[in-house]
PDB file of C-alpha atoms in Angstrom:
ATOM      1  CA  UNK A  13       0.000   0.000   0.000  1.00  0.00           C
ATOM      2  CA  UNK A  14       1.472   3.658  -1.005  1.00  0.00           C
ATOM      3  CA  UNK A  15      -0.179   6.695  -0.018  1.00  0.00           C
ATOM      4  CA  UNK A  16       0.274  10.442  -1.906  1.00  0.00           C
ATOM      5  CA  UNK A  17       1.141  12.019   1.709  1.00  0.00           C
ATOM      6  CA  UNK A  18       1.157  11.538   5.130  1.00  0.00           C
ATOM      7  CA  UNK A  19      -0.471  13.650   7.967  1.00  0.00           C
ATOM      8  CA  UNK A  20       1.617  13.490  11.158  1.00  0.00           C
ATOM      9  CA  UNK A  21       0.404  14.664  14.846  1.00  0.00           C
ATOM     10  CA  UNK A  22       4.353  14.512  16.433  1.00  0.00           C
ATOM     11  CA  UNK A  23       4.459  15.403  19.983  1.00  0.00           C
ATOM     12  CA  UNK A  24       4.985  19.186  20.849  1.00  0.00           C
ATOM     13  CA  UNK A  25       8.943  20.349  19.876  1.00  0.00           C
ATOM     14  CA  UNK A  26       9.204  22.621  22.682  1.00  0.00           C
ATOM     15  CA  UNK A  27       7.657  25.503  19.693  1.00  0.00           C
ATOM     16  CA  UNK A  28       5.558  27.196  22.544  1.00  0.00           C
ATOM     17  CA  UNK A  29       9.108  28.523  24.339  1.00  0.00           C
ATOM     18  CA  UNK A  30       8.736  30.969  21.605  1.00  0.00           C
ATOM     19  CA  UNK A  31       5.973  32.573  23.769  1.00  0.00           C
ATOM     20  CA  UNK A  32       7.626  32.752  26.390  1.00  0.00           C
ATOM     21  CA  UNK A  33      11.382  34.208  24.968  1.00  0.00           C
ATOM     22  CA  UNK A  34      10.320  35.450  21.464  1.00  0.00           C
ATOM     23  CA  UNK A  35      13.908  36.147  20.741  1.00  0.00           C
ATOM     24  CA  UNK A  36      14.888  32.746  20.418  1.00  0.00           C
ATOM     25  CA  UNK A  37      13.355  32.914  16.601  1.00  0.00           C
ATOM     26  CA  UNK A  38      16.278  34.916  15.798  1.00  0.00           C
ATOM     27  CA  UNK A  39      18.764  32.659  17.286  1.00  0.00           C
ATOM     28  CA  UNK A  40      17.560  29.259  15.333  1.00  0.00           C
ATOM     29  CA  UNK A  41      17.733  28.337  11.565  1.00  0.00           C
ATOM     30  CA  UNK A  42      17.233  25.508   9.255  1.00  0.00           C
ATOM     31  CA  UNK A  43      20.126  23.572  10.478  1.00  0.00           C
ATOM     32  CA  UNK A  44      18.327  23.251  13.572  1.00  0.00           C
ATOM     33  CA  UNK A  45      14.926  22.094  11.847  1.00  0.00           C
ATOM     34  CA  UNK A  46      16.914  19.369  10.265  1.00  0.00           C
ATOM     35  CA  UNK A  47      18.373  17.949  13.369  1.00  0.00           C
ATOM     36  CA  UNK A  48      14.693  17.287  14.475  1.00  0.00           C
ATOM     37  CA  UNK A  49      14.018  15.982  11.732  1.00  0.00           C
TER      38      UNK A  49
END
């Protein structure tokens, strides 16, 4: 069985710590993505 795409519910990657120190957005980058990834 193949399927077109795949809808994923992960668990929570610690995004919401933006709230709370909105800086930190300018202190990741893609590389960082990736190693979640």
């Amino acid at each position: 069985m193949f399927f077109d795409k795949i809808l994923l519910n992960a668990p929570c990657s610690a995004t919401n710590i933006i709230h709370h120190h909105p800086g930190i957005k300018l202190l990741r980058g893609g590389q960082d993505i990736s190693g979640l990834v």
